[in-house]
mmCIF file of C-alpha atoms (C1' of nucleotides) in Angstrom:
data_model
loop_
_atom_site.group_PDB
_atom_site.id
_atom_site.type_symbol
_atom_site.label_atom_id
_atom_site.label_comp_id
_atom_site.label_asym_id
_atom_site.label_seq_id
_atom_site.Cartn_x
_atom_site.Cartn_y
_atom_site.Cartn_z
ATOM 1 C CA MET A 11 42.539 -10.558 -4.684
ATOM 2 C CA ASN A 12 41.054 -13.248 -2.469
ATOM 3 C CA MET A 13 42.526 -11.611 0.628
ATOM 4 C CA ASN A 14 39.110 -11.227 2.285
ATOM 5 C CA THR A 15 39.048 -7.550 1.493
ATOM 6 C CA ASN A 16 38.121 -5.797 -1.710
ATOM 7 C CA LYS A 17 36.453 -2.650 -2.956
ATOM 8 C CA HIS A 18 32.860 -3.848 -2.437
ATOM 9 C CA ILE A 19 33.589 -5.081 1.073
ATOM 10 C CA ASP A 20 35.352 -1.857 1.992
ATOM 11 C CA VAL A 21 32.485 0.286 0.755
ATOM 12 C CA ALA A 22 29.952 -1.759 2.722
ATOM 13 C CA LEU A 23 32.078 -1.725 5.883
ATOM 14 C CA GLU A 24 32.325 2.032 5.539
ATOM 15 C CA LEU A 25 28.526 2.312 5.194
ATOM 16 C CA LEU A 26 28.182 0.246 8.357
ATOM 17 C CA LYS A 27 30.558 2.558 10.255
ATOM 18 C CA GLU A 28 28.669 5.618 9.065
ATOM 19 C CA SER A 29 25.314 4.130 10.062
ATOM 20 C CA PRO A 30 23.940 4.256 13.604
ATOM 21 C CA LEU A 31 24.411 0.479 13.788
ATOM 22 C CA LYS A 32 27.086 -0.911 16.067
ATOM 23 C CA VAL A 33 30.058 -2.565 14.420
ATOM 24 C CA THR A 34 30.149 -6.146 15.680
ATOM 25 C CA ASN A 35 32.194 -9.153 14.636
ATOM 26 C CA GLN A 36 29.069 -10.823 13.305
ATOM 27 C CA ARG A 37 28.202 -7.823 11.158
ATOM 28 C CA ASN A 38 31.724 -7.567 9.803
ATOM 29 C CA ASP A 39 31.741 -11.276 8.962
ATOM 30 C CA ILE A 40 28.352 -11.102 7.259
ATOM 31 C CA ILE A 41 29.407 -8.110 5.190
ATOM 32 C CA ARG A 42 32.504 -9.991 4.056
ATOM 33 C CA ILE A 43 30.323 -12.887 2.940
ATOM 34 C CA LEU A 44 27.749 -10.717 1.193
ATOM 35 C CA PHE A 45 30.085 -8.397 -0.672
ATOM 36 C CA LYS A 46 32.838 -10.884 -1.513
ATOM 37 C CA ASN A 47 31.712 -11.186 -5.130
ATOM 38 C CA GLY A 48 30.199 -7.827 -6.015
ATOM 39 C CA ASN A 49 26.507 -7.784 -6.944
ATOM 40 C CA CYS A 50 24.778 -10.853 -5.606
ATOM 41 C CA HIS A 51 21.420 -12.089 -4.363
ATOM 42 C CA PHE A 52 21.076 -14.065 -1.166
ATOM 43 C CA THR A 53 18.407 -15.530 1.057
ATOM 44 C CA ALA A 54 18.947 -15.568 4.824
ATOM 45 C CA GLU A 55 19.444 -19.312 4.565
ATOM 46 C CA ASP A 56 22.137 -18.869 1.883
ATOM 47 C CA VAL A 57 24.043 -16.526 4.157
ATOM 48 C CA HIS A 58 23.690 -18.838 7.129
ATOM 49 C CA CYS A 59 25.017 -21.782 5.093
ATOM 50 C CA GLU A 60 28.056 -19.768 4.078
ATOM 51 C CA VAL A 61 28.558 -18.764 7.721
ATOM 52 C CA GLN A 62 28.610 -22.437 8.717
ATOM 53 C CA LYS A 63 30.853 -23.392 5.835
ATOM 54 C CA LEU A 64 33.407 -20.851 7.058
ATOM 55 C CA GLY A 65 33.193 -22.257 10.575
ATOM 56 C CA LEU A 66 31.796 -18.993 11.942
ATOM 57 C CA ASN A 67 29.359 -19.176 14.817
ATOM 58 C CA ILE A 68 26.552 -16.815 13.959
ATOM 59 C CA SER A 69 22.980 -17.804 14.729
ATOM 60 C CA LEU A 70 20.256 -17.746 12.102
ATOM 61 C CA ALA A 71 18.418 -15.119 14.189
ATOM 62 C CA THR A 72 21.444 -12.859 13.955
ATOM 63 C CA VAL A 73 21.668 -13.400 10.221
ATOM 64 C CA TYR A 74 18.042 -12.285 9.897
ATOM 65 C CA ASN A 75 18.621 -9.339 12.237
ATOM 66 C CA CYS A 76 21.661 -8.199 10.308
ATOM 67 C CA LEU A 77 20.054 -8.533 6.893
ATOM 68 C CA ASN A 78 17.019 -6.591 8.074
ATOM 69 C CA GLN A 79 19.059 -3.876 9.752
ATOM 70 C CA PHE A 80 21.351 -3.587 6.734
ATOM 71 C CA THR A 81 18.282 -3.215 4.538
ATOM 72 C CA LYS A 82 16.815 -0.541 6.773
ATOM 73 C CA HIS A 83 20.097 1.368 6.581
ATOM 74 C CA LYS A 84 20.546 1.039 2.807
ATOM 75 C CA ILE A 85 23.533 -1.288 2.922
ATOM 76 C CA LEU A 86 21.340 -3.938 1.280
ATOM 77 C CA LYS A 87 18.112 -4.006 -0.665
ATOM 78 C CA SER A 88 15.397 -6.630 -0.340
ATOM 79 C CA VAL A 89 13.609 -8.146 -3.322
ATOM 80 C CA LYS A 90 10.335 -10.070 -3.296
ATOM 81 C CA THR A 91 9.754 -12.517 -6.100
ATOM 82 C CA SER A 92 6.989 -14.905 -6.991
ATOM 83 C CA CYS A 93 8.674 -17.539 -4.835
ATOM 84 C CA ASP A 94 8.190 -17.565 -1.094
ATOM 85 C CA LYS A 95 11.572 -16.341 0.103
ATOM 86 C CA ILE A 96 12.956 -12.855 0.581
ATOM 87 C CA TYR A 97 16.098 -12.175 -1.421
ATOM 88 C CA PHE A 98 18.679 -9.627 -0.325
ATOM 89 C CA ASP A 99 20.505 -7.746 -3.038
ATOM 90 C CA THR A 100 23.939 -6.174 -2.616
ATOM 91 C CA ASN A 101 23.094 -3.780 -5.435
ATOM 92 C CA VAL A 102 21.344 -0.895 -3.668
ATOM 93 C CA THR A 103 20.989 1.277 -6.756
ATOM 94 C CA SER A 104 17.587 1.528 -8.424
ATOM 95 C CA HIS A 105 17.287 -1.391 -10.831
ATOM 96 C CA HIS A 106 15.062 -4.258 -11.926
ATOM 97 C CA HIS A 107 15.237 -8.056 -12.115
ATOM 98 C CA PHE A 108 14.911 -11.106 -14.230
ATOM 99 C CA PHE A 109 13.469 -13.959 -12.215
ATOM 100 C CA CYS A 110 13.883 -17.441 -13.631
ATOM 101 C CA LYS A 111 10.907 -19.529 -12.526
ATOM 102 C CA THR A 112 12.746 -22.727 -13.373
ATOM 103 C CA THR A 113 15.861 -22.119 -11.294
ATOM 104 C CA SER A 114 14.594 -19.452 -8.833
ATOM 105 C CA GLN A 115 17.569 -17.383 -9.934
ATOM 106 C CA LEU A 116 17.526 -13.584 -9.784
ATOM 107 C CA ILE A 117 19.511 -11.517 -12.291
ATOM 108 C CA ASP A 118 19.930 -7.732 -12.153
ATOM 109 C CA ILE A 119 18.586 -5.513 -14.905
ATOM 110 C CA ASP A 120 20.232 -2.111 -14.979
ATOM 111 C CA SER A 121 17.808 0.825 -14.854
ATOM 112 C CA LYS A 122 19.040 2.071 -18.175
ATOM 113 C CA ASN A 123 17.855 -1.138 -19.877
ATOM 114 C CA ILE A 124 14.204 -0.541 -19.044
ATOM 115 C CA LYS A 125 12.477 2.602 -20.205
ATOM 116 C CA PHE A 126 8.798 3.500 -20.006
ATOM 117 C CA SER A 127 7.005 5.493 -22.662
ATOM 118 C CA LYS A 128 3.836 5.522 -20.600
ATOM 119 C CA LEU A 129 3.154 5.250 -16.880
ATOM 120 C CA PRO A 130 -0.247 5.390 -15.175
ATOM 121 C CA LYS A 131 -1.570 8.302 -13.164
ATOM 122 C CA ILE A 132 -1.014 7.788 -9.415
ATOM 123 C CA PRO A 133 -4.338 7.386 -7.549
ATOM 124 C CA GLY A 134 -5.494 10.574 -5.808
ATOM 125 C CA GLY A 135 -3.945 11.260 -2.417
ATOM 126 C CA LYS A 136 -1.182 8.711 -2.919
ATOM 127 C CA LYS A 137 2.515 9.294 -3.577
ATOM 128 C CA LEU A 138 4.747 7.347 -5.926
ATOM 129 C CA GLN A 139 7.317 5.299 -4.042
ATOM 130 C CA SER A 140 8.975 3.064 -6.625
ATOM 131 C CA VAL A 141 8.389 1.170 -9.841
ATOM 132 C CA GLU A 142 9.522 -2.437 -9.762
ATOM 133 C CA VAL A 143 9.736 -4.517 -12.882
ATOM 134 C CA VAL A 144 10.205 -8.261 -12.737
ATOM 135 C CA VAL A 145 10.806 -9.963 -16.067
ATOM 136 C CA ASN A 146 9.856 -13.577 -15.476
ATOM 137 C CA ILE A 147 11.737 -16.072 -17.599
ATOM 138 C CA THR A 148 11.960 -19.866 -17.861
ATOM 139 C CA ASP A 149 14.470 -22.366 -19.199
ATOM 140 C CA MET B 23 -28.948 -6.393 -9.264
ATOM 141 C CA ASN B 24 -28.065 -7.856 -5.895
ATOM 142 C CA MET B 25 -29.796 -11.111 -6.772
ATOM 143 C CA ASN B 26 -26.610 -13.131 -6.271
ATOM 144 C CA THR B 27 -26.091 -13.458 -9.978
ATOM 145 C CA ASN B 28 -24.565 -11.053 -12.437
ATOM 146 C CA LYS B 29 -22.445 -10.989 -15.560
ATOM 147 C CA HIS B 30 -19.083 -11.545 -13.819
ATOM 148 C CA ILE B 31 -20.439 -14.430 -11.776
ATOM 149 C CA ASP B 32 -22.041 -16.035 -14.821
ATOM 150 C CA VAL B 33 -18.844 -15.807 -16.841
ATOM 151 C CA ALA B 34 -16.827 -17.390 -14.038
ATOM 152 C CA LEU B 35 -19.386 -20.147 -13.471
ATOM 153 C CA GLU B 36 -19.256 -20.869 -17.194
ATOM 154 C CA LEU B 37 -15.438 -21.088 -17.067
ATOM 155 C CA LEU B 38 -15.761 -23.539 -14.183
ATOM 156 C CA LYS B 39 -18.197 -25.705 -16.177
ATOM 157 C CA GLU B 40 -15.883 -25.695 -19.183
ATOM 158 C CA SER B 41 -12.859 -26.615 -17.055
ATOM 159 C CA PRO B 42 -12.019 -30.172 -16.054
ATOM 160 C CA LEU B 43 -12.847 -29.223 -12.455
ATOM 161 C CA LYS B 44 -15.964 -30.643 -10.849
ATOM 162 C CA VAL B 45 -18.776 -28.265 -10.097
ATOM 163 C CA THR B 46 -19.377 -28.417 -6.350
ATOM 164 C CA ASN B 47 -21.504 -26.315 -4.010
ATOM 165 C CA GLN B 48 -18.356 -24.934 -2.402
ATOM 166 C CA ARG B 49 -16.917 -23.870 -5.740
ATOM 167 C CA ASN B 50 -20.157 -22.229 -6.798
ATOM 168 C CA ASP B 51 -20.357 -20.363 -3.491
ATOM 169 C CA ILE B 52 -16.754 -19.205 -3.696
ATOM 170 C CA ILE B 53 -17.212 -17.962 -7.253
ATOM 171 C CA ARG B 54 -20.275 -15.988 -6.152
ATOM 172 C CA ILE B 55 -18.198 -14.355 -3.421
ATOM 173 C CA LEU B 56 -15.204 -13.630 -5.636
ATOM 174 C CA PHE B 57 -17.020 -12.243 -8.663
ATOM 175 C CA LYS B 58 -19.832 -10.400 -6.878
ATOM 176 C CA ASN B 59 -18.203 -7.004 -7.435
ATOM 177 C CA GLY B 60 -16.285 -7.305 -10.683
ATOM 178 C CA ASN B 61 -12.512 -6.901 -10.499
ATOM 179 C CA CYS B 62 -11.269 -7.508 -6.981
ATOM 180 C CA HIS B 63 -8.270 -8.731 -5.033
ATOM 181 C CA PHE B 64 -8.586 -11.242 -2.217
ATOM 182 C CA THR B 65 -6.415 -13.238 0.111
ATOM 183 C CA ALA B 66 -7.527 -16.738 1.085
ATOM 184 C CA GLU B 67 -8.308 -15.356 4.533
ATOM 185 C CA ASP B 68 -10.508 -12.613 3.034
ATOM 186 C CA VAL B 69 -12.524 -15.216 1.175
ATOM 187 C CA HIS B 70 -12.818 -17.419 4.236
ATOM 188 C CA CYS B 71 -14.084 -14.473 6.329
ATOM 189 C CA GLU B 72 -16.745 -13.734 3.740
ATOM 190 C CA VAL B 73 -17.698 -17.423 3.715
ATOM 191 C CA GLN B 74 -18.216 -17.314 7.489
ATOM 192 C CA LYS B 75 -20.090 -14.022 7.327
ATOM 193 C CA LEU B 76 -22.556 -15.614 4.904
ATOM 194 C CA GLY B 77 -22.993 -18.578 7.237
ATOM 195 C CA LEU B 78 -21.549 -20.981 4.675
ATOM 196 C CA ASN B 79 -19.597 -23.946 5.940
ATOM 197 C CA ILE B 80 -16.509 -24.150 3.806
ATOM 198 C CA SER B 81 -13.181 -25.027 5.401
ATOM 199 C CA LEU B 82 -10.102 -22.870 4.985
ATOM 200 C CA ALA B 83 -8.383 -25.827 3.283
ATOM 201 C CA THR B 84 -11.129 -25.896 0.671
ATOM 202 C CA VAL B 85 -10.835 -22.156 0.144
ATOM 203 C CA TYR B 86 -7.113 -22.608 -0.548
ATOM 204 C CA ASN B 87 -7.771 -25.610 -2.787
ATOM 205 C CA CYS B 88 -10.377 -23.736 -4.792
ATOM 206 C CA LEU B 89 -8.302 -20.585 -5.205
ATOM 207 C CA ASN B 90 -5.314 -22.635 -6.339
ATOM 208 C CA GLN B 91 -7.349 -24.767 -8.731
ATOM 209 C CA PHE B 92 -9.116 -21.705 -10.116
ATOM 210 C CA THR B 93 -5.726 -20.094 -10.676
ATOM 211 C CA LYS B 94 -4.395 -23.175 -12.433
ATOM 212 C CA HIS B 95 -7.421 -23.134 -14.728
ATOM 213 C CA LYS B 96 -7.319 -19.406 -15.474
ATOM 214 C CA ILE B 97 -10.482 -18.488 -13.620
ATOM 215 C CA LEU B 98 -8.302 -16.421 -11.268
ATOM 216 C CA LYS B 99 -4.833 -14.960 -11.313
ATOM 217 C CA SER B 100 -2.437 -14.821 -8.377
ATOM 218 C CA VAL B 101 -0.379 -11.763 -7.515
ATOM 219 C CA LYS B 102 2.668 -11.590 -5.252
ATOM 220 C CA THR B 103 3.415 -8.273 -3.614
ATOM 221 C CA SER B 104 6.020 -7.006 -1.205
ATOM 222 C CA CYS B 105 3.816 -8.124 1.653
ATOM 223 C CA ASP B 106 3.769 -11.736 2.753
ATOM 224 C CA LYS B 107 0.392 -12.888 1.482
ATOM 225 C CA ILE B 108 -0.740 -14.190 -1.888
ATOM 226 C CA TYR B 109 -3.480 -12.121 -3.467
ATOM 227 C CA PHE B 110 -5.955 -13.593 -5.926
ATOM 228 C CA ASP B 111 -7.171 -11.346 -8.703
ATOM 229 C CA THR B 112 -10.471 -11.784 -10.530
ATOM 230 C CA ASN B 113 -9.014 -9.905 -13.478
ATOM 231 C CA VAL B 114 -7.286 -12.620 -15.504
ATOM 232 C CA THR B 115 -6.262 -10.370 -18.376
ATOM 233 C CA SER B 116 -2.636 -9.268 -18.631
ATOM 234 C CA HIS B 117 -2.255 -6.164 -16.470
ATOM 235 C CA HIS B 118 -0.165 -4.540 -13.745
ATOM 236 C CA HIS B 119 -0.693 -3.237 -10.210
ATOM 237 C CA PHE B 120 -0.373 -0.372 -7.850
ATOM 238 C CA PHE B 121 0.503 -1.613 -4.380
ATOM 239 C CA CYS B 122 -0.064 0.795 -1.510
ATOM 240 C CA LYS B 123 2.513 0.040 1.175
ATOM 241 C CA THR B 124 0.501 1.954 3.748
ATOM 242 C CA THR B 125 -2.786 0.125 3.320
ATOM 243 C CA SER B 126 -1.611 -3.118 1.631
ATOM 244 C CA GLN B 127 -4.192 -2.351 -1.048
ATOM 245 C CA LEU B 128 -3.807 -3.600 -4.616
ATOM 246 C CA ILE B 129 -5.217 -1.599 -7.532
ATOM 247 C CA ASP B 130 -5.280 -2.783 -11.147
ATOM 248 C CA ILE B 131 -3.358 -0.953 -13.855
ATOM 249 C CA ASP B 132 -4.644 -1.695 -17.320
ATOM 250 C CA SER B 133 -1.980 -2.932 -19.754
ATOM 251 C CA LYS B 134 -2.608 -0.004 -22.031
ATOM 252 C CA ASN B 135 -1.520 2.417 -19.291
ATOM 253 C CA ILE B 136 2.024 1.063 -19.130
ATOM 254 C CA LYS B 137 4.198 1.067 -22.227
ATOM 255 C CA PHE B 138 7.890 0.241 -22.537
ATOM 256 C CA SER B 139 10.211 2.003 -24.918
ATOM 257 C CA LYS B 140 13.073 -0.272 -23.954
ATOM 258 C CA LEU B 141 13.219 -3.799 -22.560
ATOM 259 C CA PRO B 142 16.358 -5.808 -21.748
ATOM 260 C CA LYS B 143 17.694 -8.692 -23.785
ATOM 261 C CA ILE B 144 16.594 -12.052 -22.327
ATOM 262 C CA PRO B 145 19.574 -14.050 -20.976
ATOM 263 C CA GLY B 146 20.816 -16.733 -23.371
ATOM 264 C CA GLY B 147 18.911 -20.013 -23.306
ATOM 265 C CA LYS B 148 15.987 -18.511 -21.404
ATOM 266 C CA LYS B 149 12.484 -17.692 -22.635
ATOM 267 C CA LEU B 150 10.391 -14.663 -21.751
ATOM 268 C CA GLN B 151 7.391 -15.612 -19.648
ATOM 269 C CA SER B 152 5.877 -12.341 -18.457
ATOM 270 C CA VAL B 153 6.682 -8.790 -17.447
ATOM 271 C CA GLU B 154 5.189 -7.699 -14.146
ATOM 272 C CA VAL B 155 5.193 -4.098 -13.055
ATOM 273 C CA VAL B 156 4.342 -3.096 -9.516
ATOM 274 C CA VAL B 157 4.039 0.627 -8.900
ATOM 275 C CA ASN B 158 4.527 1.017 -5.163
ATOM 276 C CA ILE B 159 2.725 3.951 -3.625
ATOM 277 C CA THR B 160 2.179 5.314 -0.114
ATOM 278 C CA ASP B 161 -0.355 7.580 1.563
ATOM 279 C "C1'" DA C 27 41.240 2.161 31.158
ATOM 280 C "C1'" DT C 28 36.635 1.300 33.329
ATOM 281 C "C1'" DC C 29 31.680 2.073 33.643
ATOM 282 C "C1'" DG C 30 27.066 2.267 32.280
ATOM 283 C "C1'" DT C 31 23.746 1.517 29.118
ATOM 284 C "C1'" DA C 32 21.504 0.781 25.004
ATOM 285 C "C1'" DA C 33 22.072 -2.297 21.337
ATOM 286 C "C1'" DA C 34 23.292 -6.879 19.673
ATOM 287 C "C1'" DT C 35 23.360 -11.780 20.038
ATOM 288 C "C1'" DT C 36 21.449 -16.123 21.020
ATOM 289 C "C1'" DA C 37 18.624 -20.538 21.507
ATOM 290 C "C1'" DG C 38 14.572 -21.820 21.214
ATOM 291 C "C1'" DA C 39 9.639 -20.830 21.168
ATOM 292 C "C1'" DA C 40 6.055 -18.574 18.574
ATOM 293 C "C1'" DT C 41 3.837 -16.992 14.540
ATOM 294 C "C1'" DT C 42 1.823 -16.864 10.002
ATOM 295 C "C1'" DA C 43 0.577 -18.268 5.669
ATOM 296 C "C1'" DT C 44 0.133 -22.181 3.334
ATOM 297 C "C1'" DT C 45 0.286 -27.177 2.237
ATOM 298 C "C1'" DC C 46 -0.205 -31.930 3.444
ATOM 299 C "C1'" DT C 47 -2.568 -36.208 5.295
ATOM 300 C "C1'" DA C 48 -5.815 -39.464 5.468
ATOM 301 C "C1'" DA C 49 -10.493 -40.330 6.193
ATOM 302 C "C1'" DT C 50 -15.072 -39.201 4.351
ATOM 303 C "C1'" DT C 51 -18.185 -37.429 0.977
ATOM 304 C "C1'" DT C 52 -19.604 -36.138 -3.567
ATOM 305 C "C1'" DA C 53 -20.008 -35.389 -8.726
ATOM 306 C "C1'" DA C 54 -20.682 -37.157 -12.841
ATOM 307 C "C1'" DT C 55 -20.022 -41.058 -16.048
ATOM 308 C "C1'" DG C 56 -21.528 -45.356 -17.829
ATOM 309 C "C1'" DC D 29 -27.914 -46.606 -9.479
ATOM 310 C "C1'" DA D 30 -22.974 -48.150 -9.028
ATOM 311 C "C1'" DT D 31 -18.402 -46.850 -9.672
ATOM 312 C "C1'" DT D 32 -14.591 -44.161 -9.058
ATOM 313 C "C1'" DA D 33 -11.760 -40.354 -9.334
ATOM 314 C "C1'" DA D 34 -12.005 -35.936 -7.487
ATOM 315 C "C1'" DA D 35 -13.326 -32.836 -3.709
ATOM 316 C "C1'" DT D 36 -13.865 -31.755 1.060
ATOM 317 C "C1'" DT D 37 -12.466 -31.636 5.707
ATOM 318 C "C1'" DA D 38 -10.142 -31.183 10.386
ATOM 319 C "C1'" DG D 39 -6.214 -31.045 12.040
ATOM 320 C "C1'" DA D 40 -1.242 -31.887 11.695
ATOM 321 C "C1'" DA D 41 2.856 -30.409 9.310
ATOM 322 C "C1'" DT D 42 5.900 -27.239 7.091
ATOM 323 C "C1'" DA D 43 8.738 -23.336 6.041
ATOM 324 C "C1'" DA D 44 10.196 -18.814 6.388
ATOM 325 C "C1'" DT D 45 10.505 -15.456 9.506
ATOM 326 C "C1'" DT D 46 9.887 -12.996 13.933
ATOM 327 C "C1'" DC D 47 9.658 -12.828 18.837
ATOM 328 C "C1'" DT D 48 11.209 -13.575 23.775
ATOM 329 C "C1'" DA D 49 13.990 -13.065 27.400
ATOM 330 C "C1'" DA D 50 18.432 -13.892 29.098
ATOM 331 C "C1'" DT D 51 23.259 -12.872 28.215
ATOM 332 C "C1'" DT D 52 26.924 -10.419 26.057
ATOM 333 C "C1'" DT D 53 29.030 -6.601 23.713
ATOM 334 C "C1'" DA D 54 30.160 -1.942 21.737
ATOM 335 C "C1'" DC D 55 31.381 2.351 22.634
ATOM 336 C "C1'" DG D 56 30.688 7.186 24.529
ATOM 337 C "C1'" DA D 57 31.254 9.341 28.913
ATOM 338 C "C1'" DT D 58 33.672 9.426 33.096
#
DNA sequence: ATCGTAAATTAGAATTATTCTAATTTAATG
DNA sequence: CATTAAATTAGAATAATTCTAATTTACGAT
């Protein structure tokens, strides 16, 4: 391991190649950062810090562009929480989250660990898009 | 009806009196706006527009202050959605929401219309605070 | 390989929602 | 009515994100 390539990175790089997005150095670098450790949650600022730490020269605007484009093309997922930042999630499967209000930490909840025995009727004329559960926790 | 006082307004005004907050003209006016139509969802900007429409002179800063203080003292509830604004909800009971991504409209879901048959184990050392369900819908 | 072009990158400005600041006014207690 | 802590206010500040417009790059077609 630790050779800057692994299963998660390879899968994401492959998704990038298959997408209509162009494969640039910046996008490759950002994918390596994001998918280095499997399922993770990042803010744009987190990613930009890591970029700097690695001595890469990628502007914050590009980080935002990449994260947004990746999200649009299902390489990433975005998560809104009760704090004011957008989190990007490398787990693109349908799942839910714990959000710790003390530490602002997000933790995945696998779909199979939340089951509904009752869901409300969708208002007339509208279509169901998704059901998002956030389990807020504290220290 | 329509005499600028009704059950919802009276209840909220009573909560204000019982709270440690001071009863000011601005707070009375804002409560009248918020609770005029029973359960509703507002952004600070919505409330400020209504204030202007009624010819009241209440600054946007005061609107924010009031909404935040009311929330802290359980006269209102705040709701975060996948859009970038904070919504304030006059329904302070525990409940969930539909969020229409097309219209940015929030609709209450009564607690009794969502039931879980399985919930995940809370991570060690953490305490459950709340479970929030957002059912995203589209036109 | 080289070209042409649409897409990507960039620095910095702009935007948007919200909070802060510091001066003034007000509510409510004694 | 006098006191004082809280509330109000206009406008500045902040923070996350998006936009602008100039430059560079990827990559399919020649």
